[in-house]
Amino acid sequence: MPRIINPRSIAPPASHYAHGIVHSGRSRRLLVSGQVGITLDGTPAPDLAGQMELAWDNLEAVLREAGMAVQDLVKIVVYATVPGSVGLYRTIRDRRLGGHLVAATYVEVAALASPAYLVEIEGEAVCEDAELAFLDMPREAEIGATGGGGSHRAGPIGQE
């Protein structure tokens, strides 16, 4: 089980997050690329709140595909292009995490990969369930990750 680290020798967290999370044990680790607030067809939500919700939906979809949930998150990093939106971010984050603490960073930036993107959320999750620690991912996930090429092998080593 991850252990929350909030040293008494430094200022407490400014909101509902942890300064650090210690993780140990037999586990799987998932690094989630920045998720933006777009629908399946690539359409961004029209406002920041909508994009934050969609970015969380997309982050949770990646977690589910890996057999994880928000309770497995240990760190998130949020980049927002709308100045002064930390309050909205905290409200949505706290609701989506349901009381679960993570190490969290919020950064306001000038721009993201597209001018239409207002927020991007990265995540890191750890699943400590020994039964799932070495879960074999479905072949589709591997193929999707490499675009069907790269180092993915369909059969035993040396066979294509």
Short mmCIF file of C-alpha atoms in Angstrom, two decimals:
data_model
loop_
_atom_site.label_atom_id
_atom_site.label_comp_id
_atom_site.label_asym_id
_atom_site.label_seq_id
_atom_site.Cartn_x
_atom_site.Cartn_y
_atom_site.Cartn_z
CA MET A 1 0.00 0.00 0.00
CA PRO A 2 1.45 3.42 -0.88
CA ARG A 3 2.48 5.51 2.12
CA ILE A 4 1.72 9.24 2.28
CA ILE A 5 4.70 11.50 3.03
CA ASN A 6 3.96 14.99 4.41
CA PRO A 7 7.01 15.99 6.49
CA ARG A 8 6.35 18.16 9.52
CA SER A 9 9.60 20.02 8.73
CA ILE A 10 8.08 21.73 5.66
CA ALA A 11 4.84 23.62 4.98
CA PRO A 12 1.80 21.35 4.64
CA PRO A 13 0.25 20.77 1.19
CA ALA A 14 -1.74 23.76 -0.07
CA SER A 15 -4.77 21.59 -0.86
CA HIS A 16 -5.79 17.91 -0.97
CA TYR A 17 -2.58 16.20 -2.14
CA ALA A 18 0.55 14.63 -0.67
CA HIS A 19 4.11 15.95 -0.86
CA GLY A 20 5.27 12.42 -1.54
CA ILE A 21 4.08 8.86 -1.99
CA VAL A 22 6.30 5.90 -1.09
CA HIS A 23 5.62 2.72 -2.98
CA SER A 24 7.29 -0.62 -2.53
CA GLY A 25 6.49 -4.22 -3.22
CA ARG A 26 5.65 -6.43 -6.12
CA SER A 27 3.63 -4.34 -8.53
CA ARG A 28 2.89 -2.98 -11.97
CA ARG A 29 3.65 0.65 -12.82
CA LEU A 30 1.73 2.61 -15.46
CA LEU A 31 2.92 5.92 -16.87
CA VAL A 32 0.09 7.78 -18.59
CA SER A 33 0.93 10.34 -21.26
CA GLY A 34 -0.75 13.71 -21.00
CA GLN A 35 -4.47 13.32 -21.68
CA VAL A 36 -6.34 16.26 -23.17
CA GLY A 37 -10.02 17.13 -23.06
CA ILE A 38 -11.15 15.66 -26.37
CA THR A 39 -13.83 13.18 -27.36
CA LEU A 40 -13.18 9.94 -29.24
CA ASP A 41 -13.44 11.78 -32.58
CA GLY A 42 -10.86 14.37 -31.47
CA THR A 43 -13.30 17.20 -30.72
CA PRO A 44 -12.27 19.31 -27.72
CA ALA A 45 -14.87 20.35 -25.16
CA PRO A 46 -15.78 24.04 -25.58
CA ASP A 47 -14.61 25.24 -22.15
CA LEU A 48 -12.01 24.53 -19.48
CA ALA A 49 -14.35 22.66 -17.11
CA GLY A 50 -15.53 20.41 -19.95
CA GLN A 51 -11.97 19.73 -21.06
CA MET A 52 -10.91 18.91 -17.49
CA GLU A 53 -13.74 16.39 -17.21
CA LEU A 54 -12.88 14.80 -20.58
CA ALA A 55 -9.17 14.69 -19.74
CA TRP A 56 -10.05 12.84 -16.51
CA ASP A 57 -12.37 10.52 -18.49
CA ASN A 58 -9.50 9.75 -20.87
CA LEU A 59 -7.01 9.22 -18.02
CA GLU A 60 -9.44 6.82 -16.35
CA ALA A 61 -9.91 4.95 -19.66
CA VAL A 62 -6.15 4.33 -19.82
CA LEU A 63 -6.17 3.17 -16.19
CA ARG A 64 -9.07 0.78 -16.86
CA GLU A 65 -7.36 -0.65 -19.95
CA ALA A 66 -4.37 -1.48 -17.73
CA GLY A 67 -6.61 -3.07 -15.07
CA MET A 68 -6.28 -0.12 -12.72
CA ALA A 69 -8.45 2.64 -11.22
CA VAL A 70 -7.98 6.15 -9.79
CA GLN A 71 -7.15 4.56 -6.43
CA ASP A 72 -3.96 3.26 -8.07
CA LEU A 73 -2.78 6.75 -9.07
CA VAL A 74 0.27 7.94 -7.15
CA LYS A 75 1.07 11.12 -9.11
CA ILE A 76 -0.61 13.54 -11.47
CA VAL A 77 0.73 16.57 -13.30
CA VAL A 78 -1.75 19.06 -14.75
CA TYR A 79 -0.93 21.73 -17.31
CA ALA A 80 -3.56 24.44 -17.88
CA THR A 81 -3.52 27.40 -20.27
CA VAL A 82 -6.20 29.43 -18.47
CA PRO A 83 -4.67 31.67 -15.79
CA GLY A 84 -6.24 31.52 -12.35
CA SER A 85 -7.96 28.16 -12.87
CA VAL A 86 -6.36 26.33 -9.93
CA GLY A 87 -9.61 26.50 -7.90
CA LEU A 88 -11.62 24.83 -10.68
CA TYR A 89 -8.87 22.24 -11.11
CA ARG A 90 -8.84 21.40 -7.39
CA THR A 91 -12.63 21.05 -7.26
CA ILE A 92 -12.71 18.65 -10.22
CA ARG A 93 -9.58 16.76 -9.10
CA ASP A 94 -10.91 16.24 -5.58
CA ARG A 95 -14.27 14.98 -6.87
CA ARG A 96 -12.66 12.66 -9.44
CA LEU A 97 -10.20 11.23 -6.90
CA GLY A 98 -12.92 10.72 -4.28
CA GLY A 99 -10.63 11.46 -1.34
CA HIS A 100 -7.67 9.46 -2.69
CA LEU A 101 -4.39 11.34 -2.13
CA VAL A 102 -1.71 11.59 -4.80
CA ALA A 103 1.45 13.58 -5.31
CA ALA A 104 0.14 16.40 -7.49
CA THR A 105 1.54 19.29 -9.49
CA TYR A 106 -0.47 22.02 -11.22
CA VAL A 107 1.24 24.27 -13.77
CA GLU A 108 -0.17 27.16 -15.80
CA VAL A 109 1.48 27.29 -19.21
CA ALA A 110 1.30 29.59 -22.24
CA ALA A 111 0.18 26.85 -24.64
CA LEU A 112 -0.21 23.11 -25.22
CA ALA A 113 0.24 21.05 -28.42
CA SER A 114 -2.86 22.61 -30.02
CA PRO A 115 -4.37 26.05 -29.38
CA ALA A 116 -7.71 24.27 -28.82
CA TYR A 117 -6.34 22.36 -25.82
CA LEU A 118 -6.84 24.12 -22.50
CA VAL A 119 -5.66 21.37 -20.12
CA GLU A 120 -3.52 18.24 -20.13
CA ILE A 121 -3.26 15.65 -17.34
CA GLU A 122 -0.40 13.16 -16.94
CA GLY A 123 -0.60 10.31 -14.49
CA GLU A 124 1.43 7.61 -12.82
CA ALA A 125 -0.27 4.60 -11.25
CA VAL A 126 0.94 1.58 -9.32
CA CYS A 127 -1.05 -1.60 -8.77
CA GLU A 128 0.22 -3.57 -5.79
CA ASP A 129 -2.11 -6.53 -6.20
CA ALA A 130 0.28 -9.48 -6.38
CA GLU A 131 -2.23 -11.37 -8.52
CA LEU A 132 -2.08 -8.61 -11.14
CA ALA A 133 1.56 -7.62 -10.71
CA PHE A 134 2.71 -9.35 -13.87
CA LEU A 135 -0.53 -9.22 -15.84
CA ASP A 136 -0.07 -10.05 -19.50
CA MET A 137 -1.50 -7.21 -21.54
CA PRO A 138 -3.73 -8.18 -24.47
CA ARG A 139 -1.97 -8.30 -27.83
CA GLU A 140 -4.23 -5.46 -29.09
CA ALA A 141 -2.73 -3.12 -26.49
CA GLU A 142 0.79 -3.98 -27.64
CA ILE A 143 -0.12 -3.61 -31.30
CA GLY A 144 -1.84 -0.29 -30.62
CA ALA A 145 1.20 0.94 -28.74
CA THR A 146 3.59 0.14 -31.58
CA GLY A 147 1.28 0.76 -34.51
CA GLY A 148 1.65 -2.86 -35.54
CA GLY A 149 5.38 -2.44 -36.15
CA GLY A 150 8.32 -1.67 -33.95
CA SER A 151 9.65 -4.46 -31.78
CA HIS A 152 6.31 -6.25 -31.30
CA ARG A 153 6.48 -9.94 -32.18
CA ALA A 154 3.33 -11.86 -33.01
CA GLY A 155 4.84 -15.24 -32.13
CA PRO A 156 7.87 -16.75 -30.42
CA ILE A 157 11.19 -14.99 -30.91
CA GLY A 158 12.35 -15.33 -34.48
CA GLN A 159 8.88 -16.00 -35.88
CA GLU A 160 6.75 -13.24 -37.40
#
